[in-house]
Amino acid sequence: MDARFLGIAELVEAPSVAVVVDVMRAFTVAAWAFARGAEKIVLAESPDEALTLKARHTDWAALKDGPPAPGFDFVNSPGLLRSVDLSGRTVVQKTTAGTVGALAVKDASLVLCAGFVVAEATARLLRTRGCDSVTFVVTGEDGQADEDLACAQYVARRAAGAGTDAAEFLRRAGESRAAAELAEGVRQGVHPDDVALCLELDRFPFAMVATLEDSLMVLRPCAVPSLTDEASI
């Protein structure tokens, strides 16, 4: 598999297949939202758009980076979201990097959003769909976030069928600037368990696919074949 690793600013044209990686914390949070029952996640371009969408759909919930803010129901923290019942609800998410990265590749034929918690499911989906060329969008720190790059490299190797030990990739993520800032309370809207939750390898069995629906970028969970099923394809 031909894998490219680019920051958001390096995307000069829409790739055919894109995997948008935000480990700490957008797409770990998205995976937890689906695990807590959310039906779909709308990726908003701005906080104002998120609030406008919520005002238009009063049963939707809005989520953002940073501290709590008027109009927003939740913050971008897996530790805080894991106890919330989101059964059947739509969540509108706006974050600093992850949602921006997904919107930047909205014209790609396949867009997956990923973190370590859905790494193997993401890799299996790429394999089962026969994706020969994949652009991994490293969203954090202008493409330099090592937690995102480590996750992207790990998924790429697994998608290529390589038997790869995740330990070194998880170590890099755990020693990243983002992990330090979360642990030290530099970032707001944080739960003490956030870093550990972001480093839970393959916590969830689904991949996350983003598609344009009525001009909105919508993220949904996608079941993937089990290892046994995949072997028979």
GROMACS .gro file of C-alpha atoms in nm, residues 57-138:
model
   82
   57HIS     CA    1  -3.239   2.063   1.562
   58THR     CA    2  -3.323   2.096   1.929
   59ASP     CA    3  -3.265   1.728   2.004
   60TRP     CA    4  -2.904   1.743   1.881
   61ALA     CA    5  -2.611   1.782   2.120
   62ALA     CA    6  -2.313   2.012   2.060
   63LEU     CA    7  -1.954   1.939   2.163
   64LYS     CA    8  -1.640   2.153   2.146
   65ASP     CA    9  -1.276   2.180   2.251
   66GLY     CA   10  -1.175   2.367   2.564
   67PRO     CA   11  -1.382   2.460   2.868
   68PRO     CA   12  -1.762   2.443   2.888
   69ALA     CA   13  -1.935   2.722   2.696
   70PRO     CA   14  -2.293   2.847   2.666
   71GLY     CA   15  -2.496   2.646   2.419
   72PHE     CA   16  -2.259   2.349   2.416
   73ASP     CA   17  -2.362   2.031   2.593
   74PHE     CA   18  -2.023   1.861   2.622
   75VAL     CA   19  -1.651   1.919   2.590
   76ASN     CA   20  -1.402   1.721   2.385
   77SER     CA   21  -1.304   1.475   2.659
   78PRO     CA   22  -1.344   1.096   2.641
   79GLY     CA   23  -1.324   1.073   3.019
   80LEU     CA   24  -1.618   1.310   3.059
   81LEU     CA   25  -1.821   1.166   2.771
   82ARG     CA   26  -1.795   0.797   2.861
   83SER     CA   27  -2.072   0.818   3.122
   84VAL     CA   28  -2.318   1.009   2.900
   85ASP     CA   29  -2.620   0.839   2.742
   86LEU     CA   30  -2.634   0.945   2.378
   87SER     CA   31  -2.874   0.676   2.258
   88GLY     CA   32  -3.012   0.766   1.914
   89ARG     CA   33  -2.884   1.123   1.927
   90THR     CA   34  -2.695   1.332   1.675
   91VAL     CA   35  -2.383   1.506   1.804
   92VAL     CA   36  -2.236   1.817   1.643
   93GLN     CA   37  -1.860   1.825   1.697
   94LYS     CA   38  -1.619   2.116   1.647
   95THR     CA   39  -1.254   2.076   1.743
   96THR     CA   40  -0.930   2.257   1.675
   97ALA     CA   41  -0.771   1.998   1.448
   98GLY     CA   42  -0.968   1.678   1.389
   99THR     CA   43  -1.285   1.821   1.242
  100VAL     CA   44  -1.080   2.068   1.037
  101GLY     CA   45  -0.882   1.779   0.887
  102ALA     CA   46  -1.193   1.583   0.795
  103LEU     CA   47  -1.353   1.883   0.628
  104ALA     CA   48  -1.033   1.945   0.432
  105VAL     CA   49  -1.072   1.608   0.255
  106LYS     CA   50  -1.450   1.608   0.223
  107ASP     CA   51  -1.427   1.552  -0.154
  108ALA     CA   52  -1.229   1.228  -0.120
  109SER     CA   53  -1.408   0.911  -0.230
  110LEU     CA   54  -1.349   0.753   0.113
  111VAL     CA   55  -1.283   0.940   0.437
  112LEU     CA   56  -1.209   0.755   0.759
  113CYS     CA   57  -1.154   0.924   1.094
  114ALA     CA   58  -0.928   0.740   1.334
  115GLY     CA   59  -0.739   0.715   1.659
  116PHE     CA   60  -0.580   0.422   1.840
  117VAL     CA   61  -0.917   0.316   1.979
  118VAL     CA   62  -1.034   0.214   1.629
  119ALA     CA   63  -0.694   0.141   1.472
  120GLU     CA   64  -0.742  -0.224   1.376
  121ALA     CA   65  -1.096  -0.173   1.250
  122THR     CA   66  -0.972   0.114   1.035
  123ALA     CA   67  -0.687  -0.097   0.896
  124ARG     CA   68  -0.922  -0.387   0.822
  125LEU     CA   69  -1.164  -0.161   0.637
  126LEU     CA   70  -0.879  -0.031   0.421
  127ARG     CA   71  -0.773  -0.388   0.347
  128THR     CA   72  -1.119  -0.519   0.266
  129ARG     CA   73  -1.184  -0.228   0.032
  130GLY     CA   74  -0.855  -0.288  -0.147
  131CYS     CA   75  -0.721   0.063  -0.090
  132ASP     CA   76  -0.382   0.074  -0.264
  133SER     CA   77  -0.309   0.443  -0.207
  134VAL     CA   78  -0.402   0.616   0.118
  135THR     CA   79  -0.335   0.968   0.245
  136PHE     CA   80  -0.310   0.988   0.622
  137VAL     CA   81  -0.391   1.338   0.748
  138VAL     CA   82  -0.187   1.417   1.059
   0.00000   0.00000   0.00000
